[in-house]
PDB file of C-alpha atoms in Angstrom:
ATOM      1  CA  MET A 239      14.627 -26.668 -11.382  1.00 27.00           C
ATOM      2  CA  PHE A 240      13.863 -30.667 -10.818  1.00 24.00           C
ATOM      3  CA  PHE A 241      15.151 -33.533 -13.636  1.00 24.00           C
ATOM      4  CA  ALA A 242      13.433 -36.879 -13.063  1.00 25.00           C
ATOM      5  CA  ALA A 243      14.677 -40.126 -15.258  1.00 27.00           C
ATOM      6  CA  VAL A 244      11.608 -40.948 -17.156  1.00 27.00           C
ATOM      7  CA  ALA A 245      11.661 -44.343 -18.924  1.00 31.00           C
ATOM      8  CA  ARG A 246      11.388 -44.713 -22.582  1.00 35.00           C
ATOM      9  CA  GLY A 247       8.395 -45.170 -22.951  1.00 37.00           C
ATOM     10  CA  SER A 248       5.885 -43.856 -20.199  1.00 36.00           C
ATOM     11  CA  PRO A 249       3.220 -41.573 -21.810  1.00 40.00           C
ATOM     12  CA  VAL A 250       4.659 -38.123 -20.332  1.00 38.00           C
ATOM     13  CA  ARG A 251       2.009 -34.905 -20.323  1.00 45.00           C
ATOM     14  CA  ALA A 252       2.596 -31.066 -20.480  1.00 45.00           C
ATOM     15  CA  ALA A 253       2.634 -29.170 -17.353  1.00 43.00           C
ATOM     16  CA  THR A 254      -0.047 -26.191 -17.993  1.00 50.00           C
ATOM     17  CA  VAL A 255       0.118 -23.771 -15.139  1.00 49.00           C
ATOM     18  CA  ALA A 256      -2.636 -24.797 -12.997  1.00 53.00           C
ATOM     19  CA  ASP A 257      -1.191 -28.312 -13.143  1.00 54.00           C
ATOM     20  CA  SER A 258       1.919 -26.699 -11.457  1.00 64.00           C
ATOM     21  CA  ALA A 259       2.294 -27.104  -7.065  1.00 77.00           C
ATOM     22  CA  PHE A 260       5.565 -24.403  -7.553  1.00 85.00           C
ATOM     23  CA  ASP A 261       3.767 -21.287  -8.941  1.00 89.00           C
ATOM     24  CA  PRO A 262       4.049 -17.966  -6.641  1.00 92.00           C
ATOM     25  CA  TRP A 263       0.635 -17.102  -5.583  1.00 91.00           C
ATOM     26  CA  ILE A 264      -1.040 -14.434  -3.759  1.00 90.00           C
ATOM     27  CA  GLU A 265      -2.796 -14.619   0.025  1.00 91.00           C
ATOM     28  CA  VAL A 266      -4.995 -11.981   1.529  1.00 93.00           C
ATOM     29  CA  SER A 267      -5.645 -12.102   4.825  1.00 95.00           C
ATOM     30  CA  ALA A 268      -9.504 -10.917   6.027  1.00 96.00           C
ATOM     31  CA  ALA A 269      -8.247 -10.574   9.312  1.00 97.00           C
ATOM     32  CA  ASN A 270      -6.072  -8.250   8.455  1.00 97.00           C
ATOM     33  CA  LEU A 271      -8.439  -5.827   6.259  1.00 97.00           C
ATOM     34  CA  ARG A 272     -10.886  -6.114   9.476  1.00 98.00           C
ATOM     35  CA  HIS A 273      -8.646  -4.747  11.255  1.00 98.00           C
ATOM     36  CA  ASN A 274      -7.086  -1.465   8.974  1.00 99.00           C
ATOM     37  CA  VAL A 275     -10.651  -1.575   8.770  1.00 99.00           C
ATOM     38  CA  ASP A 276     -11.576  -0.981  12.293  1.00 99.00           C
ATOM     39  CA  GLU A 277      -8.600   1.505  13.011  1.00 98.00           C
ATOM     40  CA  VAL A 278      -9.593   3.775   9.372  1.00 99.00           C
ATOM     41  CA  ALA A 279     -12.633   3.626  11.570  1.00 99.00           C
ATOM     42  CA  ARG A 280     -11.682   4.915  14.545  1.00 98.00           C
ATOM     43  CA  ARG A 281      -9.725   7.520  13.860  1.00 98.00           C
ATOM     44  CA  VAL A 282     -12.279   8.643  11.973  1.00 98.00           C
ATOM     45  CA  ALA A 283     -15.151   8.031  14.068  1.00 98.00           C
ATOM     46  CA  PRO A 284     -18.180   8.351  13.348  1.00 97.00           C
ATOM     47  CA  ARG A 285     -17.117   9.152   9.511  1.00 98.00           C
ATOM     48  CA  PRO A 286     -18.686   6.328   7.305  1.00 98.00           C
ATOM     49  CA  ILE A 287     -15.696   4.652   4.588  1.00 99.00           C
ATOM     50  CA  LEU A 288     -15.798   4.670   1.126  1.00 99.00           C
ATOM     51  CA  ALA A 289     -13.460   2.106  -0.185  1.00 99.00           C
ATOM     52  CA  VAL A 290     -11.437   2.531  -2.469  1.00 99.00           C
ATOM     53  CA  ILE A 291     -10.952  -0.957  -4.977  1.00 98.00           C
ATOM     54  CA  LYS A 292      -9.088   0.428  -8.297  1.00 97.00           C
ATOM     55  CA  ASN A 293      -7.804  -0.970 -10.710  1.00 95.00           C
ATOM     56  CA  ASN A 294      -9.312  -4.564 -10.013  1.00 94.00           C
ATOM     57  CA  GLY A 295      -8.751  -4.694  -6.220  1.00 94.00           C
ATOM     58  CA  TYR A 296      -5.502  -2.923  -6.485  1.00 92.00           C
ATOM     59  CA  GLY A 297      -4.440  -6.284  -7.973  1.00 90.00           C
ATOM     60  CA  LEU A 298      -6.720  -8.511  -5.743  1.00 92.00           C
ATOM     61  CA  GLY A 299     -10.235  -8.545  -7.446  1.00 94.00           C
ATOM     62  CA  VAL A 300     -12.051  -6.788  -7.514  1.00 97.00           C
ATOM     63  CA  ALA A 301     -14.950  -8.840  -6.534  1.00 97.00           C
ATOM     64  CA  ASN A 302     -12.798 -10.715  -4.084  1.00 96.00           C
ATOM     65  CA  VAL A 303     -12.144  -7.563  -2.144  1.00 97.00           C
ATOM     66  CA  ALA A 304     -15.590  -6.758  -1.794  1.00 98.00           C
ATOM     67  CA  ARG A 305     -17.125  -9.592  -1.210  1.00 98.00           C
ATOM     68  CA  LEU A 306     -14.419  -9.523   2.605  1.00 97.00           C
ATOM     69  CA  LEU A 307     -15.514  -5.452   3.438  1.00 98.00           C
ATOM     70  CA  GLU A 308     -19.020  -5.011   2.231  1.00 98.00           C
ATOM     71  CA  PRO A 309     -20.188  -7.432   5.784  1.00 98.00           C
ATOM     72  CA  LEU A 310     -17.935  -4.819   7.881  1.00 98.00           C
ATOM     73  CA  ASN A 311     -20.558  -1.889   8.876  1.00 98.00           C
ATOM     74  CA  ALA A 312     -17.978   1.379   8.451  1.00 98.00           C
ATOM     75  CA  ILE A 313     -17.845   0.722   4.766  1.00 99.00           C
ATOM     76  CA  SER A 314     -20.729   2.482   3.046  1.00 99.00           C
ATOM     77  CA  GLY A 315     -19.543   1.797   0.001  1.00 99.00           C
ATOM     78  CA  PHE A 316     -16.620   0.617  -3.483  1.00 99.00           C
ATOM     79  CA  ALA A 317     -14.600   3.319  -4.985  1.00 99.00           C
ATOM     80  CA  VAL A 318     -13.580   1.521  -8.133  1.00 99.00           C
ATOM     81  CA  VAL A 319     -12.452   3.451 -12.108  1.00 98.00           C
ATOM     82  CA  LYS A 320     -13.426   1.253 -15.016  1.00 98.00           C
ATOM     83  CA  LEU A 321     -17.458   0.477 -15.589  1.00 98.00           C
ATOM     84  CA  ALA A 322     -16.560  -3.379 -15.512  1.00 98.00           C
ATOM     85  CA  GLU A 323     -15.267  -3.236 -11.595  1.00 98.00           C
ATOM     86  CA  ALA A 324     -18.191  -1.677 -11.440  1.00 99.00           C
ATOM     87  CA  LEU A 325     -20.193  -4.225 -12.977  1.00 99.00           C
ATOM     88  CA  ALA A 326     -18.128  -6.898 -11.467  1.00 98.00           C
ATOM     89  CA  VAL A 327     -18.411  -5.549  -8.268  1.00 98.00           C
ATOM     90  CA  ARG A 328     -23.062  -6.098  -8.671  1.00 98.00           C
ATOM     91  CA  GLU A 329     -22.240  -9.290 -10.492  1.00 98.00           C
ATOM     92  CA  ALA A 330     -20.414 -10.221  -7.588  1.00 98.00           C
ATOM     93  CA  GLY A 331     -24.023  -9.838  -5.375  1.00 98.00           C
ATOM     94  CA  ILE A 332     -22.781  -6.375  -4.124  1.00 98.00           C
ATOM     95  CA  GLY A 333     -25.715  -4.276  -2.408  1.00 98.00           C
ATOM     96  CA  LYS A 334     -23.304  -1.397  -0.870  1.00 99.00           C
ATOM     97  CA  PRO A 335     -23.032   1.867  -2.896  1.00 99.00           C
ATOM     98  CA  VAL A 336     -20.143   2.091  -5.629  1.00 99.00           C
ATOM     99  CA  LEU A 337     -19.180   5.001  -7.550  1.00 99.00           C
ATOM    100  CA  LEU A 338     -17.621   5.401 -10.843  1.00 99.00           C
ATOM    101  CA  MET A 339     -15.066   7.431 -10.414  1.00 99.00           C
ATOM    102  CA  GLY A 340     -13.542   6.883 -14.305  1.00 98.00           C
ATOM    103  CA  PRO A 341     -14.917   8.461 -17.953  1.00 97.00           C
ATOM    104  CA  PHE A 342     -17.800   7.512 -19.441  1.00 98.00           C
ATOM    105  CA  ASP A 343     -19.934   7.912 -22.656  1.00 98.00           C
ATOM    106  CA  GLU A 344     -23.719   7.882 -22.762  1.00 98.00           C
ATOM    107  CA  THR A 345     -23.485   4.365 -23.345  1.00 98.00           C
ATOM    108  CA  ASP A 346     -21.133   3.492 -20.551  1.00 98.00           C
ATOM    109  CA  LEU A 347     -23.837   5.464 -18.547  1.00 98.00           C
ATOM    110  CA  ALA A 348     -26.659   4.023 -19.280  1.00 98.00           C
ATOM    111  CA  GLN A 349     -25.546   0.247 -18.047  1.00 98.00           C
ATOM    112  CA  ALA A 350     -23.652   2.321 -15.167  1.00 98.00           C
ATOM    113  CA  VAL A 351     -27.091   3.257 -13.206  1.00 97.00           C
ATOM    114  CA  ALA A 352     -29.435   0.273 -14.325  1.00 97.00           C
ATOM    115  CA  ARG A 353     -27.263  -1.255 -11.975  1.00 98.00           C
ATOM    116  CA  ASP A 354     -26.996   1.540  -9.428  1.00 98.00           C
ATOM    117  CA  ILE A 355     -24.170   2.833 -10.266  1.00 99.00           C
ATOM    118  CA  THR A 356     -23.015   6.284  -9.340  1.00 99.00           C
ATOM    119  CA  PRO A 357     -21.544   8.071 -10.961  1.00 99.00           C
ATOM    120  CA  MET A 358     -18.494  10.886 -10.854  1.00 99.00           C
ATOM    121  CA  VAL A 359     -19.017  14.075 -12.839  1.00 99.00           C
ATOM    122  CA  TYR A 360     -16.732  16.685 -13.240  1.00 98.00           C
ATOM    123  CA  THR A 361     -17.627  17.771 -16.602  1.00 98.00           C
ATOM    124  CA  THR A 362     -21.608  19.893 -17.994  1.00 98.00           C
ATOM    125  CA  ILE A 363     -23.008  16.438 -19.317  1.00 98.00           C
ATOM    126  CA  GLY A 364     -26.287  17.357 -17.868  1.00 98.00           C
ATOM    127  CA  GLU A 365     -27.927  17.302 -21.070  1.00 98.00           C
ATOM    128  CA  MET A 366     -27.042  13.825 -20.999  1.00 98.00           C
ATOM    129  CA  LEU A 367     -27.457  12.257 -17.590  1.00 99.00           C
ATOM    130  CA  GLU A 368     -31.349  14.294 -17.863  1.00 98.00           C
ATOM    131  CA  ARG A 369     -31.889  11.786 -21.486  1.00 98.00           C
ATOM    132  CA  VAL A 370     -30.530   8.655 -19.162  1.00 98.00           C
ATOM    133  CA  ALA A 371     -32.435   9.799 -16.074  1.00 98.00           C
ATOM    134  CA  GLN A 372     -35.176   9.939 -18.298  1.00 98.00           C
ATOM    135  CA  ARG A 373     -35.460   6.651 -20.135  1.00 97.00           C
ATOM    136  CA  ARG A 374     -35.347   4.789 -17.182  1.00 95.00           C
ATOM    137  CA  GLY A 375     -37.445   7.389 -15.570  1.00 96.00           C
ATOM    138  CA  GLN A 376     -35.348   7.236 -12.333  1.00 96.00           C
ATOM    139  CA  ARG A 377     -33.882  10.703 -10.733  1.00 98.00           C
ATOM    140  CA  ILE A 378     -29.580   9.963 -11.270  1.00 98.00           C
ATOM    141  CA  PRO A 379     -27.836  10.080  -8.299  1.00 98.00           C
ATOM    142  CA  LEU A 380     -23.859  11.354  -8.902  1.00 99.00           C
ATOM    143  CA  HIS A 381     -21.184  12.870  -7.542  1.00 99.00           C
ATOM    144  CA  VAL A 382     -19.265  15.968  -8.139  1.00 99.00           C
ATOM    145  CA  CYS A 383     -14.894  15.862  -8.426  1.00 99.00           C
ATOM    146  CA  VAL A 384     -13.140  18.784  -8.047  1.00 99.00           C
ATOM    147  CA  ASP A 385     -10.291  19.690  -8.813  1.00 99.00           C
ATOM    148  CA  THR A 386      -8.184  22.798  -6.098  1.00 98.00           C
ATOM    149  CA  GLY A 387      -4.762  21.986  -7.409  1.00 97.00           C
ATOM    150  CA  ILE A 388      -4.390  18.240  -7.906  1.00 97.00           C
ATOM    151  CA  GLY A 389      -3.918  19.311 -11.723  1.00 96.00           C
ATOM    152  CA  ARG A 390      -6.478  16.237 -13.064  1.00 95.00           C
ATOM    153  CA  VAL A 391      -9.011  14.553 -13.572  1.00 96.00           C
ATOM    154  CA  GLY A 392     -11.847  17.351 -11.811  1.00 98.00           C
ATOM    155  CA  VAL A 393     -14.012  20.460 -12.244  1.00 99.00           C
ATOM    156  CA  PRO A 394     -11.431  23.774 -12.115  1.00 98.00           C
ATOM    157  CA  HIS A 395     -12.707  24.760  -8.396  1.00 98.00           C
ATOM    158  CA  LEU A 396     -13.308  28.782  -9.607  1.00 98.00           C
ATOM    159  CA  ARG A 397     -15.886  27.495 -12.053  1.00 98.00           C
ATOM    160  CA  ALA A 398     -16.980  24.400  -9.887  1.00 99.00           C
ATOM    161  CA  ALA A 399     -19.899  26.551  -8.956  1.00 99.00           C
ATOM    162  CA  ALA A 400     -21.805  26.785 -12.195  1.00 99.00           C
ATOM    163  CA  LEU A 401     -21.688  23.644 -13.448  1.00 99.00           C
ATOM    164  CA  ILE A 402     -23.221  22.461  -9.709  1.00 99.00           C
ATOM    165  CA  ARG A 403     -25.758  25.235  -9.721  1.00 99.00           C
ATOM    166  CA  ASP A 404     -26.525  23.256 -13.000  1.00 98.00           C
ATOM    167  CA  LEU A 405     -26.591  19.754 -12.228  1.00 99.00           C
ATOM    168  CA  ALA A 406     -28.698  20.847  -9.123  1.00 98.00           C
ATOM    169  CA  ALA A 407     -31.014  23.001 -10.822  1.00 98.00           C
ATOM    170  CA  ARG A 408     -31.827  19.928 -13.403  1.00 98.00           C
ATOM    171  CA  ARG A 409     -35.246  18.106 -12.349  1.00 97.00           C
ATOM    172  CA  TRP A 410     -33.593  14.730 -13.240  1.00 98.00           C
ATOM    173  CA  VAL A 411     -30.076  14.800 -11.491  1.00 98.00           C
ATOM    174  CA  GLN A 412     -30.223  14.237  -7.704  1.00 98.00           C
ATOM    175  CA  LEU A 413     -26.792  15.628  -5.779  1.00 98.00           C
ATOM    176  CA  GLU A 414     -25.504  13.078  -3.629  1.00 99.00           C
ATOM    177  CA  GLY A 415     -21.707  14.254  -3.039  1.00 99.00           C
ATOM    178  CA  VAL A 416     -19.018  16.457  -3.719  1.00 99.00           C
ATOM    179  CA  MET A 417     -15.421  15.648  -3.903  1.00 99.00           C
ATOM    180  CA  MET A 418     -11.563  16.203  -4.643  1.00 99.00           C
ATOM    181  CA  THR A 419      -8.325  15.514  -3.852  1.00 98.00           C
ATOM    182  CA  PHE A 420      -4.933  15.965  -1.797  1.00 97.00           C
ATOM    183  CA  ALA A 421      -1.948  16.617  -3.427  1.00 97.00           C
ATOM    184  CA  GLU A 422      -0.296  15.700  -0.359  1.00 96.00           C
ATOM    185  CA  ASP A 423       1.585  17.961  -0.019  1.00 95.00           C
ATOM    186  CA  PRO A 424       0.821  19.240   3.749  1.00 92.00           C
ATOM    187  CA  ALA A 425       1.016  23.324   2.942  1.00 94.00           C
ATOM    188  CA  PHE A 426      -0.685  23.478   0.239  1.00 97.00           C
ATOM    189  CA  ASP A 427      -3.605  20.512   0.471  1.00 97.00           C
ATOM    190  CA  ARG A 428      -4.912  23.172   3.611  1.00 97.00           C
ATOM    191  CA  GLU A 429      -5.358  26.313   1.089  1.00 98.00           C
ATOM    192  CA  GLN A 430      -6.881  23.327  -0.947  1.00 98.00           C
ATOM    193  CA  LEU A 431      -9.209  22.526   1.606  1.00 98.00           C
ATOM    194  CA  ARG A 432      -9.940  26.194   2.074  1.00 98.00           C
ATOM    195  CA  HIS A 433     -10.649  26.695  -1.338  1.00 98.00           C
ATOM    196  CA  PHE A 434     -13.414  23.376  -1.391  1.00 99.00           C
ATOM    197  CA  GLN A 435     -14.673  24.507   2.013  1.00 98.00           C
ATOM    198  CA  SER A 436     -15.377  28.383   0.411  1.00 98.00           C
ATOM    199  CA  LEU A 437     -17.098  26.859  -2.474  1.00 99.00           C
ATOM    200  CA  CYS A 438     -19.631  24.606  -0.146  1.00 99.00           C
ATOM    201  CA  ARG A 439     -19.914  27.559   2.265  1.00 98.00           C
ATOM    202  CA  THR A 440     -20.957  29.300  -1.024  1.00 98.00           C
ATOM    203  CA  LEU A 441     -23.454  26.432  -2.364  1.00 99.00           C
ATOM    204  CA  GLU A 442     -24.767  25.621   0.177  1.00 98.00           C
ATOM    205  CA  GLY A 443     -25.229  29.161   1.957  1.00 98.00           C
ATOM    206  CA  GLU A 444     -27.776  29.151  -1.792  1.00 98.00           C
ATOM    207  CA  GLY A 445     -29.550  26.547  -0.518  1.00 98.00           C
ATOM    208  CA  ILE A 446     -27.929  23.682  -2.787  1.00 98.00           C
ATOM    209  CA  ARG A 447     -27.834  20.100  -0.498  1.00 98.00           C
ATOM    210  CA  LEU A 448     -24.866  19.028  -1.759  1.00 98.00           C
ATOM    211  CA  GLY A 449     -24.737  15.404  -0.115  1.00 98.00           C
ATOM    212  CA  LYS A 450     -21.489  13.714   1.527  1.00 99.00           C
ATOM    213  CA  ARG A 451     -18.001  15.785   1.185  1.00 99.00           C
ATOM    214  CA  HIS A 452     -15.139  14.005   0.753  1.00 99.00           C
ATOM    215  CA  ALA A 453     -11.837  14.094  -0.059  1.00 98.00           C
ATOM    216  CA  ALA A 454      -9.489  12.578   2.713  1.00 98.00           C
ATOM    217  CA  SER A 455      -7.220   8.897   0.847  1.00 97.00           C
ATOM    218  CA  SER A 456      -4.987   7.278   2.603  1.00 98.00           C
ATOM    219  CA  PHE A 457      -2.665  10.036   3.050  1.00 97.00           C
ATOM    220  CA  GLY A 458      -4.894  12.041   3.763  1.00 97.00           C
ATOM    221  CA  LEU A 459      -5.817   9.748   7.011  1.00 98.00           C
ATOM    222  CA  PHE A 460      -2.436  10.863   8.873  1.00 96.00           C
ATOM    223  CA  GLN A 461      -2.904  14.575   8.670  1.00 93.00           C
ATOM    224  CA  HIS A 462      -5.787  16.804  10.279  1.00 92.00           C
ATOM    225  CA  PRO A 463      -8.850  15.764  10.939  1.00 95.00           C
ATOM    226  CA  ASP A 464     -10.178  18.695   9.668  1.00 96.00           C
ATOM    227  CA  GLY A 465      -9.405  17.383   6.272  1.00 97.00           C
ATOM    228  CA  PHE A 466     -11.894  14.485   7.396  1.00 98.00           C
ATOM    229  CA  LEU A 467     -15.356  16.153   5.879  1.00 99.00           C
ATOM    230  CA  ASP A 468     -17.778  13.793   6.171  1.00 99.00           C
ATOM    231  CA  MET A 469     -16.432  10.906   4.311  1.00 99.00           C
ATOM    232  CA  VAL A 470     -12.500   9.550   4.445  1.00 99.00           C
ATOM    233  CA  ARG A 471     -11.942   6.995   0.856  1.00 98.00           C
ATOM    234  CA  PRO A 472      -9.214   5.165   1.654  1.00 98.00           C
ATOM    235  CA  GLY A 473      -7.916   2.840  -0.467  1.00 98.00           C
ATOM    236  CA  MET A 474      -4.008   1.140   0.286  1.00 96.00           C
ATOM    237  CA  ALA A 475      -4.221   1.966   4.065  1.00 98.00           C
ATOM    238  CA  LEU A 476      -6.846  -0.934   4.206  1.00 98.00           C
ATOM    239  CA  TYR A 477      -4.888  -3.504   2.897  1.00 97.00           C
ATOM    240  CA  GLY A 478      -2.362  -2.407   5.553  1.00 97.00           C
ATOM    241  CA  MET A 479       0.290   0.093   3.183  1.00 96.00           C
ATOM    242  CA  TYR A 480       2.038   3.349   4.890  1.00 96.00           C
ATOM    243  CA  SER A 481       1.079   5.515   2.013  1.00 93.00           C
ATOM    244  CA  GLU A 482       4.854   7.866   3.971  1.00 94.00           C
ATOM    245  CA  PRO A 483       7.255   5.844   5.579  1.00 93.00           C
ATOM    246  CA  GLU A 484       6.940   8.072   8.489  1.00 94.00           C
ATOM    247  CA  PHE A 485       4.152   7.194   9.268  1.00 96.00           C
ATOM    248  CA  ARG A 486       4.636   3.614   9.919  1.00 95.00           C
ATOM    249  CA  GLY A 487       5.065   4.268  14.378  1.00 90.00           C
ATOM    250  CA  ALA A 488       3.131   7.305  14.352  1.00 94.00           C
ATOM    251  CA  GLY A 489       0.986   6.606  16.898  1.00 95.00           C
ATOM    252  CA  ILE A 490      -1.734   7.315  14.644  1.00 97.00           C
ATOM    253  CA  LEU A 491      -2.981   4.036  13.083  1.00 98.00           C
ATOM    254  CA  ASP A 492      -2.031   0.229  13.042  1.00 98.00           C
ATOM    255  CA  LEU A 493      -1.736  -0.565  10.118  1.00 98.00           C
ATOM    256  CA  ARG A 494      -1.172  -5.002   8.917  1.00 97.00           C
ATOM    257  CA  PRO A 495      -0.462  -5.598   5.842  1.00 95.00           C
ATOM    258  CA  ALA A 496      -3.335  -7.902   4.395  1.00 96.00           C
ATOM    259  CA  VAL A 497      -0.905  -9.182   1.293  1.00 93.00           C
ATOM    260  CA  SER A 498       1.571 -11.756   1.149  1.00 92.00           C
ATOM    261  CA  LEU A 499       3.244 -12.556  -1.480  1.00 91.00           C
ATOM    262  CA  LYS A 500       4.157 -16.635  -1.451  1.00 92.00           C
ATOM    263  CA  ALA A 501       5.688 -19.206  -2.704  1.00 92.00           C
ATOM    264  CA  ARG A 502       7.273 -22.800  -2.354  1.00 93.00           C
ATOM    265  CA  VAL A 503      11.274 -23.323  -1.760  1.00 92.00           C
ATOM    266  CA  ILE A 504      12.304 -25.329  -4.689  1.00 93.00           C
ATOM    267  CA  TYR A 505      15.713 -25.872  -3.670  1.00 93.00           C
ATOM    268  CA  VAL A 506      18.129 -25.721  -1.216  1.00 93.00           C
ATOM    269  CA  LYS A 507      21.790 -26.254  -1.102  1.00 94.00           C
ATOM    270  CA  LEU A 508      25.135 -25.542   0.638  1.00 94.00           C
ATOM    271  CA  LEU A 509      27.141 -22.544  -0.196  1.00 92.00           C
ATOM    272  CA  ARG A 510      30.901 -22.752   0.651  1.00 95.00           C
ATOM    273  CA  ALA A 511      32.693 -19.165   1.764  1.00 95.00           C
ATOM    274  CA  GLY A 512      33.517 -17.019  -1.240  1.00 94.00           C
ATOM    275  CA  GLU A 513      30.677 -18.563  -3.293  1.00 93.00           C
ATOM    276  CA  SER A 514      27.715 -16.030  -4.679  1.00 92.00           C
ATOM    277  CA  ALA A 515      24.128 -16.520  -5.401  1.00 88.00           C
ATOM    278  CA  GLY A 516      22.239 -14.702  -8.066  1.00 83.00           C
ATOM    279  CA  TYR A 517      22.910 -12.376 -10.527  1.00 83.00           C
ATOM    280  CA  ASN A 518      25.729  -9.080 -10.319  1.00 84.00           C
ATOM    281  CA  ARG A 519      27.177 -11.879  -7.014  1.00 87.00           C
ATOM    282  CA  ALA A 520      24.644  -9.814  -5.486  1.00 82.00           C
ATOM    283  CA  TYR A 521      25.765 -12.366  -2.025  1.00 85.00           C
ATOM    284  CA  VAL A 522      28.589 -13.732  -1.182  1.00 91.00           C
ATOM    285  CA  ALA A 523      29.243 -15.243   1.223  1.00 92.00           C
ATOM    286  CA  LYS A 524      31.335 -14.672   4.327  1.00 94.00           C
ATOM    287  CA  GLN A 525      31.326 -17.955   5.729  1.00 94.00           C
ATOM    288  CA  ASP A 526      28.852 -21.729   4.893  1.00 94.00           C
ATOM    289  CA  VAL A 527      25.544 -20.917   4.335  1.00 93.00           C
ATOM    290  CA  TRP A 528      22.850 -22.956   3.602  1.00 94.00           C
ATOM    291  CA  VAL A 529      21.329 -20.747   0.736  1.00 92.00           C
ATOM    292  CA  ALA A 530      17.235 -20.907  -0.298  1.00 92.00           C
ATOM    293  CA  THR A 531      15.145 -21.516  -4.172  1.00 92.00           C
ATOM    294  CA  LEU A 532      11.824 -20.042  -4.520  1.00 92.00           C
ATOM    295  CA  PRO A 533      10.752 -19.944  -7.661  1.00 92.00           C
ATOM    296  CA  VAL A 534       9.651 -16.407  -6.768  1.00 91.00           C
ATOM    297  CA  GLY A 535      10.397 -12.992  -9.640  1.00 88.00           C
ATOM    298  CA  HIS A 536      10.263  -9.822 -11.221  1.00 86.00           C
ATOM    299  CA  ALA A 537       7.800 -11.340 -13.503  1.00 88.00           C
ATOM    300  CA  ASP A 538       5.807 -11.605 -10.591  1.00 87.00           C
ATOM    301  CA  GLY A 539       5.170  -8.515  -8.577  1.00 83.00           C
ATOM    302  CA  LEU A 540       8.659  -8.974  -6.702  1.00 86.00           C
ATOM    303  CA  PRO A 541      10.695  -5.554  -6.429  1.00 85.00           C
ATOM    304  CA  ARG A 542      14.333  -4.908  -7.640  1.00 81.00           C
ATOM    305  CA  VAL A 543      15.042  -3.853  -4.872  1.00 81.00           C
ATOM    306  CA  ALA A 544      13.388  -6.714  -2.732  1.00 82.00           C
ATOM    307  CA  ALA A 545      17.516  -8.050  -3.284  1.00 76.00           C
ATOM    308  CA  LYS A 546      18.851  -5.058  -1.302  1.00 76.00           C
ATOM    309  CA  GLY A 547      17.685  -5.714   1.859  1.00 80.00           C
ATOM    310  CA  GLY A 548      14.275  -7.166   1.798  1.00 85.00           C
ATOM    311  CA  ARG A 549      13.093 -10.552   3.924  1.00 90.00           C
ATOM    312  CA  VAL A 550      11.316 -13.511   3.628  1.00 91.00           C
ATOM    313  CA  ARG A 551       9.655 -14.995   5.643  1.00 92.00           C
ATOM    314  CA  ILE A 552      10.408 -19.326   6.443  1.00 91.00           C
ATOM    315  CA  GLY A 553       8.793 -21.282   9.102  1.00 90.00           C
ATOM    316  CA  GLY A 554       8.122 -17.817  11.674  1.00 88.00           C
ATOM    317  CA  ALA A 555      11.666 -17.215  10.984  1.00 92.00           C
ATOM    318  CA  LEU A 556      13.206 -13.669   8.589  1.00 92.00           C
ATOM    319  CA  TYR A 557      16.117 -14.530   5.960  1.00 89.00           C
ATOM    320  CA  PRO A 558      17.241 -12.314   4.008  1.00 86.00           C
TER     321      PRO A 558
END
């Protein structure tokens, strides 16, 4: 905390958040984003990448991230969960396909298709799709989500064929993709993939065009390429995050952190040997040492575990 003497009678104006030069901030490295996309593209070539930018681009701003990724040839489109995110991407001038993976009602659907946003479907809503499509006078493209064992949204794989047949038979519906999500248990993932491929073979054998089949998220990029199918849809890998610690250094993907939490040093002081800093005396100086205070904490996204082994980069050097 800084204190300064103020002369009597001097005008004093309350500071606002926008006025402060000491608030922490997030920086996104466009260069590292591009590097990570190139790494994923190399791994899955020649398959396209459906970039998952859900939950406001993982907190980085869904429109900001979409603008950075859209110019990259390897990125074929974007996937979000909330309709508001999909609309924000379109408002930002993004022209590549956008897949809405979250729930929607008929009003939401009408809004989505009016902005060329593709819905993900997993329930019997064929009649609703046709009503909206007929009012618009245009077929609705969609992806069908199949649950092969993760237990979340998705038509159960044993009932998926009936739903897909129903949708494929509708004049106003166009199947653009069929998708699933791995449970991220390697042995069980293989079983899931067998169910999914069996379903796809059956339907394709009936002459149904399924569009792109996709299943692999960031975790799946480190598994057998059989799971890459026709397209991959990573999220956190694009930001340089490994979904499991053992993937780092495995020689499969060389990811670079694309996100940094930054703050300015506001205070530096000398701790004498035996003096401590932090709650519960988290740090006790073994010798005289200079310590710096940064105005950033848990409320800003800094995990509590960072106090136990985390490091800070200041002026190019790392400090505990």
